[in-house]
Short mmCIF file of C-alpha atoms in Angstrom, two decimals:
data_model
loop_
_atom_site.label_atom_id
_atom_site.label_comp_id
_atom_site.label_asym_id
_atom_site.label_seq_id
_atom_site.Cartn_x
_atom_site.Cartn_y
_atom_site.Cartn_z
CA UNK A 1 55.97 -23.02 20.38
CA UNK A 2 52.76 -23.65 19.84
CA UNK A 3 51.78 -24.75 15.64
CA UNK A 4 48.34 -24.54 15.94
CA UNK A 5 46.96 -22.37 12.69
CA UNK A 6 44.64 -19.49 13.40
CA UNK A 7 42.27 -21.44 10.77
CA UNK A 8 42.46 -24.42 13.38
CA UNK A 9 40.96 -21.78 16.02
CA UNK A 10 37.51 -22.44 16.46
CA UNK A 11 34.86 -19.50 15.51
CA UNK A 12 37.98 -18.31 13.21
CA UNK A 13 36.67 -16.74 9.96
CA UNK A 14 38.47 -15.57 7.06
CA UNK A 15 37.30 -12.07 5.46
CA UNK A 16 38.59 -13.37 1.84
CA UNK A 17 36.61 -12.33 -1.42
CA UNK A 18 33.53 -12.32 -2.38
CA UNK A 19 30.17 -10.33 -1.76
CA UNK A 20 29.94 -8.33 1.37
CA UNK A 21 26.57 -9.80 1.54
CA UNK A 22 28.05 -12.82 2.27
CA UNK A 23 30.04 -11.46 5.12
CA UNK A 24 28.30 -8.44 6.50
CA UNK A 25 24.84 -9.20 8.89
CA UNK A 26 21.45 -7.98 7.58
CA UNK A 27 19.76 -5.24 8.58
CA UNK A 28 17.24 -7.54 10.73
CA UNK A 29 19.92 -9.01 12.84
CA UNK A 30 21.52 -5.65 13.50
CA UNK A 31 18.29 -3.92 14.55
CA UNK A 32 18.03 -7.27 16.65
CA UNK A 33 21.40 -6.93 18.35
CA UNK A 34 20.24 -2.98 18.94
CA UNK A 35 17.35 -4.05 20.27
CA UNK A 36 19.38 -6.06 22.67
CA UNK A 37 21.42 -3.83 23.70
CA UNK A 38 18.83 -1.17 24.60
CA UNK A 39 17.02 -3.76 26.39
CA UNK A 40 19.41 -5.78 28.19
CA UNK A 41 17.26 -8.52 27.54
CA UNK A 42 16.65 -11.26 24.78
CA UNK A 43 13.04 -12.25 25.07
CA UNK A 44 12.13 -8.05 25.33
CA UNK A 45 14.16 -7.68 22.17
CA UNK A 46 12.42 -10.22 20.33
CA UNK A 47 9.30 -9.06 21.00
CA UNK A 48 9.87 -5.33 20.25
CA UNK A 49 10.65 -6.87 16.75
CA UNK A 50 7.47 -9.17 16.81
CA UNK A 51 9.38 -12.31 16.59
CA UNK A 52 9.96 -15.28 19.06
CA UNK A 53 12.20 -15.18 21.70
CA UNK A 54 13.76 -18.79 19.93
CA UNK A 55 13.48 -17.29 16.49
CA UNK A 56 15.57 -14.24 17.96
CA UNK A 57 18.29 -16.82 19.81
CA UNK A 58 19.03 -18.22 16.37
CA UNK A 59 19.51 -15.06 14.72
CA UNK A 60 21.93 -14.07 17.31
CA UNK A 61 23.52 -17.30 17.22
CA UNK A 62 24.10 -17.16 13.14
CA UNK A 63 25.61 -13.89 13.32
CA UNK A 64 27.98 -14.76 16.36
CA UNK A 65 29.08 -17.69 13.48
CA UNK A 66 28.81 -15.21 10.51
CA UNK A 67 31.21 -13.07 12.23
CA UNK A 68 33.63 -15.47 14.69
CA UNK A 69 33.04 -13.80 17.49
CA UNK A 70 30.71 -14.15 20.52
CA UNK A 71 28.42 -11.26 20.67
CA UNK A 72 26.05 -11.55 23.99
CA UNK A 73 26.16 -13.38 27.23
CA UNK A 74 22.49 -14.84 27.93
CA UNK A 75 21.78 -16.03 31.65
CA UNK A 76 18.51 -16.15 34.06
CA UNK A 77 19.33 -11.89 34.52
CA UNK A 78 19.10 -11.03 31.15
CA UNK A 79 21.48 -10.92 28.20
CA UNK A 80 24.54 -8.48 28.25
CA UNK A 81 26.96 -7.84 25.23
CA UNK A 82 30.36 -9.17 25.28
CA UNK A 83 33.53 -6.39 24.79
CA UNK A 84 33.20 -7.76 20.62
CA UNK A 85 29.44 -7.31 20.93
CA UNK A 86 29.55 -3.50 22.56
CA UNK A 87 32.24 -2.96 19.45
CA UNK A 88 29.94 -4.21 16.76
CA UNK A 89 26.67 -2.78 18.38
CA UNK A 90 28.42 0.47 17.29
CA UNK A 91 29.21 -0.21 14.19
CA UNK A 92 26.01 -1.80 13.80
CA UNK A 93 23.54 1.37 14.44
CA UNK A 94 25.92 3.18 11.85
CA UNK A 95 24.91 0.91 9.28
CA UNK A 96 20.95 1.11 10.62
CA UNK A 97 21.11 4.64 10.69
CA UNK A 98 22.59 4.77 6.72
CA UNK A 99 19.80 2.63 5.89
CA UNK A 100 16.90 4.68 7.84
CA UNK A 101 18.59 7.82 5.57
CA UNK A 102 18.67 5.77 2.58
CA UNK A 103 15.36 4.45 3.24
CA UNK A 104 13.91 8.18 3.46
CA UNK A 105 15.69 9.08 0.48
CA UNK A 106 13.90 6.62 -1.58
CA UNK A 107 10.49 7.51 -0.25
CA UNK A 108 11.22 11.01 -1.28
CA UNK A 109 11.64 9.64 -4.55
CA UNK A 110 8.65 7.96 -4.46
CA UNK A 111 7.08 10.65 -2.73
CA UNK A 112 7.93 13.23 -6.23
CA UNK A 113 7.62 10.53 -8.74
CA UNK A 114 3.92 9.96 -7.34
CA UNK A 115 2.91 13.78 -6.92
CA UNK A 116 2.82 14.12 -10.86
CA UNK A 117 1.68 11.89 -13.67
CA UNK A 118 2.38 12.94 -17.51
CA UNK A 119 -0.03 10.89 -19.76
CA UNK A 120 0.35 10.84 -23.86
CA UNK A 121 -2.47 9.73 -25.42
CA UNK A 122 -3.77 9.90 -29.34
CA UNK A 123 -6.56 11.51 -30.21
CA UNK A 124 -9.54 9.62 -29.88
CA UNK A 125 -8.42 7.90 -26.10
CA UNK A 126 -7.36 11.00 -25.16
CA UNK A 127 -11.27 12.43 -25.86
CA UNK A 128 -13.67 9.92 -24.96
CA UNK A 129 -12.02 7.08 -22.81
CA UNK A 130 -9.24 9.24 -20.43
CA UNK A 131 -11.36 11.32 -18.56
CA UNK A 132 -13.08 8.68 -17.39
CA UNK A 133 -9.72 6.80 -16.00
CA UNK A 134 -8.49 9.67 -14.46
CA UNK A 135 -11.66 10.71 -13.25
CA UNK A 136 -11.27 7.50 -11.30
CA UNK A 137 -7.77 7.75 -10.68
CA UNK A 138 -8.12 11.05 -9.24
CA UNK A 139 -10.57 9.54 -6.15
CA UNK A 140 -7.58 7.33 -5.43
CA UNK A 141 -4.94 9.54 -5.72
CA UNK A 142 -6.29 13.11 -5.02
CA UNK A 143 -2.83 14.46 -4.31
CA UNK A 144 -1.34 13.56 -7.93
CA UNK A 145 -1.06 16.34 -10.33
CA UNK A 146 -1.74 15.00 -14.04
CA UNK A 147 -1.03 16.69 -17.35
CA UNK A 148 -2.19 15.05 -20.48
CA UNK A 149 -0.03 15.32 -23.91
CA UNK A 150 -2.82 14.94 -26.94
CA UNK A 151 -1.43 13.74 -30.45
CA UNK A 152 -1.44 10.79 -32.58
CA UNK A 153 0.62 7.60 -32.33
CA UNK A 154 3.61 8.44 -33.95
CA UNK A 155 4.24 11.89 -31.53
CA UNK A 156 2.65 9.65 -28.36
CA UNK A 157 5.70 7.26 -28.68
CA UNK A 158 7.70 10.76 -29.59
CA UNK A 159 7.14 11.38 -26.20
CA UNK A 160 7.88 8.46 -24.34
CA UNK A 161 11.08 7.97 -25.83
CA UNK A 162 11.95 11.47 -25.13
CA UNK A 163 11.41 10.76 -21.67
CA UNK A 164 8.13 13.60 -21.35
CA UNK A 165 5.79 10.98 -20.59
CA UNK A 166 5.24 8.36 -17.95
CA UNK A 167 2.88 6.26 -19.68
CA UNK A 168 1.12 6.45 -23.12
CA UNK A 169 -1.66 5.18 -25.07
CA UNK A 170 -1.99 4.87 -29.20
CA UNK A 171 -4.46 3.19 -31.78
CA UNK A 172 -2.47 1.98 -34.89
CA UNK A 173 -1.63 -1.57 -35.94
CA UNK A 174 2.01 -2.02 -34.27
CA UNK A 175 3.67 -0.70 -31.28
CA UNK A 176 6.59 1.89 -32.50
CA UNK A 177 10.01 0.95 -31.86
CA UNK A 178 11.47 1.12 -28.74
CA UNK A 179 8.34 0.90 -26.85
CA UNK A 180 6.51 -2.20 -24.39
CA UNK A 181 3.24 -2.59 -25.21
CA UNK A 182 0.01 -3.59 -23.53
CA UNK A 183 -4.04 -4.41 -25.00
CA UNK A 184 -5.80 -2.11 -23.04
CA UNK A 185 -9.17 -2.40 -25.09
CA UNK A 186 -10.62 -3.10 -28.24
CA UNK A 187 -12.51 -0.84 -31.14
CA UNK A 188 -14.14 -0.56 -34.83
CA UNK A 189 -13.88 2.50 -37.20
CA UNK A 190 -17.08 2.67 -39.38
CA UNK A 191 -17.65 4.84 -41.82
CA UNK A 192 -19.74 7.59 -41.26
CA UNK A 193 -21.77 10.71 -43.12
CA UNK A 194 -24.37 13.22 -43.13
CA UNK A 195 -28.39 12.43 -43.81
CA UNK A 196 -27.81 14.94 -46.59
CA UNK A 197 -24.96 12.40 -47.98
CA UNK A 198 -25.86 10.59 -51.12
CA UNK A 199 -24.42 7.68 -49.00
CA UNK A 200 -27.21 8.10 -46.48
CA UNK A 201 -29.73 6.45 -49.20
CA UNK A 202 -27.67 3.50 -50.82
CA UNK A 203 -29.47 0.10 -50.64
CA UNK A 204 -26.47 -1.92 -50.89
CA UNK A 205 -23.11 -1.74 -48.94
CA UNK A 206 -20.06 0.05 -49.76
CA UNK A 207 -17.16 -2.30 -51.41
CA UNK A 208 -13.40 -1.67 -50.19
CA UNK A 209 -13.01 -0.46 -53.49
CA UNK A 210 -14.94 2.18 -53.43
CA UNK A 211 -14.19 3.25 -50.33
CA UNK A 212 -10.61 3.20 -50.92
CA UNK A 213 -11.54 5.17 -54.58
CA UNK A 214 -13.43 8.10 -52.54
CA UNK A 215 -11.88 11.43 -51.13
CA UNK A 216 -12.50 11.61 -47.46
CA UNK A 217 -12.76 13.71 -44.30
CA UNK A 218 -9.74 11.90 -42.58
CA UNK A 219 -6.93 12.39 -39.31
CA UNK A 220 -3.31 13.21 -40.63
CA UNK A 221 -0.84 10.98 -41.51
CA UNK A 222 1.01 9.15 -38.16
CA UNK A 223 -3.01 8.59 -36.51
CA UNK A 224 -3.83 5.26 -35.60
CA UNK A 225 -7.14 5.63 -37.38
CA UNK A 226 -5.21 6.73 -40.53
CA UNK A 227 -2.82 3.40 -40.37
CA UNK A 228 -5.31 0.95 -40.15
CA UNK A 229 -7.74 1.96 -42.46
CA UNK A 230 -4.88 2.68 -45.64
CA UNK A 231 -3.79 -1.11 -43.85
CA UNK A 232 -7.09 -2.14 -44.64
CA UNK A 233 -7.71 -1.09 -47.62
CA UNK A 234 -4.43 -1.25 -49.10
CA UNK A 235 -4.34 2.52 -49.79
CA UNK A 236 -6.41 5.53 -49.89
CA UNK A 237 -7.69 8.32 -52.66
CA UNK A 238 -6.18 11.72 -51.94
CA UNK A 239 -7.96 13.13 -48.55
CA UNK A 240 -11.15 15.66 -49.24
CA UNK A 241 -9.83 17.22 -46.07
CA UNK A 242 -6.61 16.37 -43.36
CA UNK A 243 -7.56 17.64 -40.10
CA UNK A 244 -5.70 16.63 -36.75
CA UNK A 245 -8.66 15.56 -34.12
CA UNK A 246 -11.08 13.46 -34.30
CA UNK A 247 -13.45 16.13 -32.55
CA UNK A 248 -12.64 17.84 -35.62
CA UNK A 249 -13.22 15.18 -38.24
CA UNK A 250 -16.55 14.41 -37.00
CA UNK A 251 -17.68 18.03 -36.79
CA UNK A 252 -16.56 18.01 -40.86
CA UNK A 253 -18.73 15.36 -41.00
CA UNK A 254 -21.71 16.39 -39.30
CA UNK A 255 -21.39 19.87 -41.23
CA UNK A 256 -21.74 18.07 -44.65
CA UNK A 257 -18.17 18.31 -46.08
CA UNK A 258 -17.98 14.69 -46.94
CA UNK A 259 -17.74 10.71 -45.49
CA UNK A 260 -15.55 10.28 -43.16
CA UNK A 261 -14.36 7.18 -41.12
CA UNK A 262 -14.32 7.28 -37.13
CA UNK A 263 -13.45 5.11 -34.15
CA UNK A 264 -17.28 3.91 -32.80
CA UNK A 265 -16.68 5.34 -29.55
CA UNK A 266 -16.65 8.99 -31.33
CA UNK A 267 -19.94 9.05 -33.04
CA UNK A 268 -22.60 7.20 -30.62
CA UNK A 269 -23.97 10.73 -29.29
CA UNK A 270 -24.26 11.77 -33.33
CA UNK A 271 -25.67 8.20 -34.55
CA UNK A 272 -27.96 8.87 -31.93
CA UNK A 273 -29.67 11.90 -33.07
CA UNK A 274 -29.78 11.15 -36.55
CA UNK A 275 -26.69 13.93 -37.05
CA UNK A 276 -24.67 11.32 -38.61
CA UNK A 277 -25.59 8.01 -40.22
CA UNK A 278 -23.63 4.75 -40.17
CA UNK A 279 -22.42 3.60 -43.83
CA UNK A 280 -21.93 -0.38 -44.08
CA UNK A 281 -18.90 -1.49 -45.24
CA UNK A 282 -18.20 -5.08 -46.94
CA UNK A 283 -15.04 -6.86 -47.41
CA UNK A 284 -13.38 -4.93 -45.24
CA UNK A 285 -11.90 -5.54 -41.58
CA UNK A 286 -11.91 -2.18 -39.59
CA UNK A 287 -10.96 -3.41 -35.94
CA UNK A 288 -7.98 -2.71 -33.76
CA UNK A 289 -6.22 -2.76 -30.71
CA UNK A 290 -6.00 0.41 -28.23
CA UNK A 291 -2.92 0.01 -26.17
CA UNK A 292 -0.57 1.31 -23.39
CA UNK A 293 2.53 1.57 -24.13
CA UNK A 294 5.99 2.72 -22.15
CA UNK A 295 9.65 2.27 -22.95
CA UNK A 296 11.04 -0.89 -23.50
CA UNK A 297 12.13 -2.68 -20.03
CA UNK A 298 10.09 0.38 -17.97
CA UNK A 299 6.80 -1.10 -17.11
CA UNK A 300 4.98 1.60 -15.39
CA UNK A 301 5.20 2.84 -11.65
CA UNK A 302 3.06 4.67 -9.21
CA UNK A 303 0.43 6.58 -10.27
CA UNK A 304 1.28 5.48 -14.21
CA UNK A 305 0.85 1.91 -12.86
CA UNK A 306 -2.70 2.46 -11.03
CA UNK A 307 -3.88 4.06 -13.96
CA UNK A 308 -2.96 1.21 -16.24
CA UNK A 309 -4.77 -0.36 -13.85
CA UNK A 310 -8.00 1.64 -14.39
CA UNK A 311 -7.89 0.45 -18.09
CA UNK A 312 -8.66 -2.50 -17.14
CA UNK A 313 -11.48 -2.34 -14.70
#
């Protein structure tokens, strides 16, 4: 009686734990032994696969040891599978033909994520720097339907966490909790009024203190603009009027109802034409980040992704 072990056999491989990784062929050297197959020859299989012919031997050979068995026959005539190889051929285009469904199923994914893109964006990015991005995202993807969500910080990040947005974009000082964050550009509020405005005429700058001591035309509480000027000046005198857009602040402006303070990118057109004059501050620092921002460990995909891109151009 023979006392040789089977692990003593050679090309004898134990299944035993661990990963199937570790013990099931990748998808190349399966479509390789296919190829094979089909083929009846080595060399054709290899380059049907755009490899070389040696690159494809050694494939073939690992797998024959990754398995234990022997898995084609080469000679001058071609290469023919061995009984094992036939058997694992079969089991082999199961597993390719899994992974050409799977495969399909993702690019459907990809394919519905990437026909829509939901934006959230505060006020004044959503008015005067958006349409310009997806103007320019639309000439790269013209098949992408996008809806825009318009509000200030607090109900952009509202959104995101509630899962209605893909990507969003605020003004304030921080980025609200839960949410990844990204400097997409920078801007200045300046204070702003009508010629009429006694403002208009003053020879000297405004302090903080006054500023802070006067009623203005200002965006609701929760706007960027709104947090980093009462961060600024370290509070603010009861608002002359609280309106929600910054189209409609400077239009309150422009009309005469009082001062008001805007982002610079608002108020070039009215600075312009003399519809609105620029009131200088002193001892006070009005600057601040614009930023894209998406749930925390979600950096953006698809079409969100290409238009955070844009941003950045």
């Amino acid at each position: 009686m023979s006392t040789t072990d089977d692990h003593d056999r050679p090309g004898h491989r134990d299944a035993g734990p661990g990963p199937l990784a570790h013990r099931v062929p990748d998808l190349g050297a399966l479509e390789l032994l296919l190829a094979v197959a089909r083929l009846g020859s080595l060399g054709g299989a290899a380059r049907e696969l755009g490899i070389t012919q040696p690159a494809a031997s050694s494939r073939i050979r690992s797998m024959e040891r990754q398995l234990g068995v022997a898995l084609v026959d080469r000679s001058p005539r071609g290469s023919r599978l061995t009984g094992a190889g036939a058997l694992v051929t079969d089991w082999a285009r199961r597993i390719v033909e899994a992974a050409e469904a799977f495969d399909a199923g993702a690019q459907a994914l990809r394919d519905r994520r990437d026909s829509r893109l939901r934006v959230a964006a505060s006020m004044t990015i959503a008015e005067y720097l958006l349409p310009g991005w997806l103007l320019a995202l639309r000439a790269d993807r013209p098949d992408t339907a996008v809806s825009l969500l318009a509000g200030n910080s607090a109900a952009v990040a509202e959104r995101l966490l509630a899962g209605e947005a893909d990507v969003g974009f605020v003004e304030g000082l921080t980025v609200p909790a839960g949410l990844d964050s990204a400097v997409i550009a920078h801007d200045r509020l300046i204070v702003v009024a009508a010629p009429s405005h006694p403002w208009a005429r003053r020879r000297r700058p405004l302090t903080a203190e006054e500023l802070a001591a006067t009623p203005l035309v200002l965006r609701e509480e929760g706007s960027g603009t709104r947090q980093v000027l009462d961060a600024a000046l370290g509070g603010l005198a009861r608002p002359l009027i609280e309106l929600s857009s910054t189209t409609a602040v400077k239009a309150a402006a422009v009309g005469g109802a009082g001062p008001a303070v805007l982002s610079e990118l608002a108020v070039g057109e009215e600075l312009g034409m003399r519809r609105l004059v620029r009131i200088p501050v002193q001892g006070v620092a009005l600057a601040r980040d614009l930023r894209a921002v998406w749930p925390t460990g979600h950096r953006p995909t698809g079409p969100a992704r290409d238009l955070l891109s844009l941003t950045r151009g």
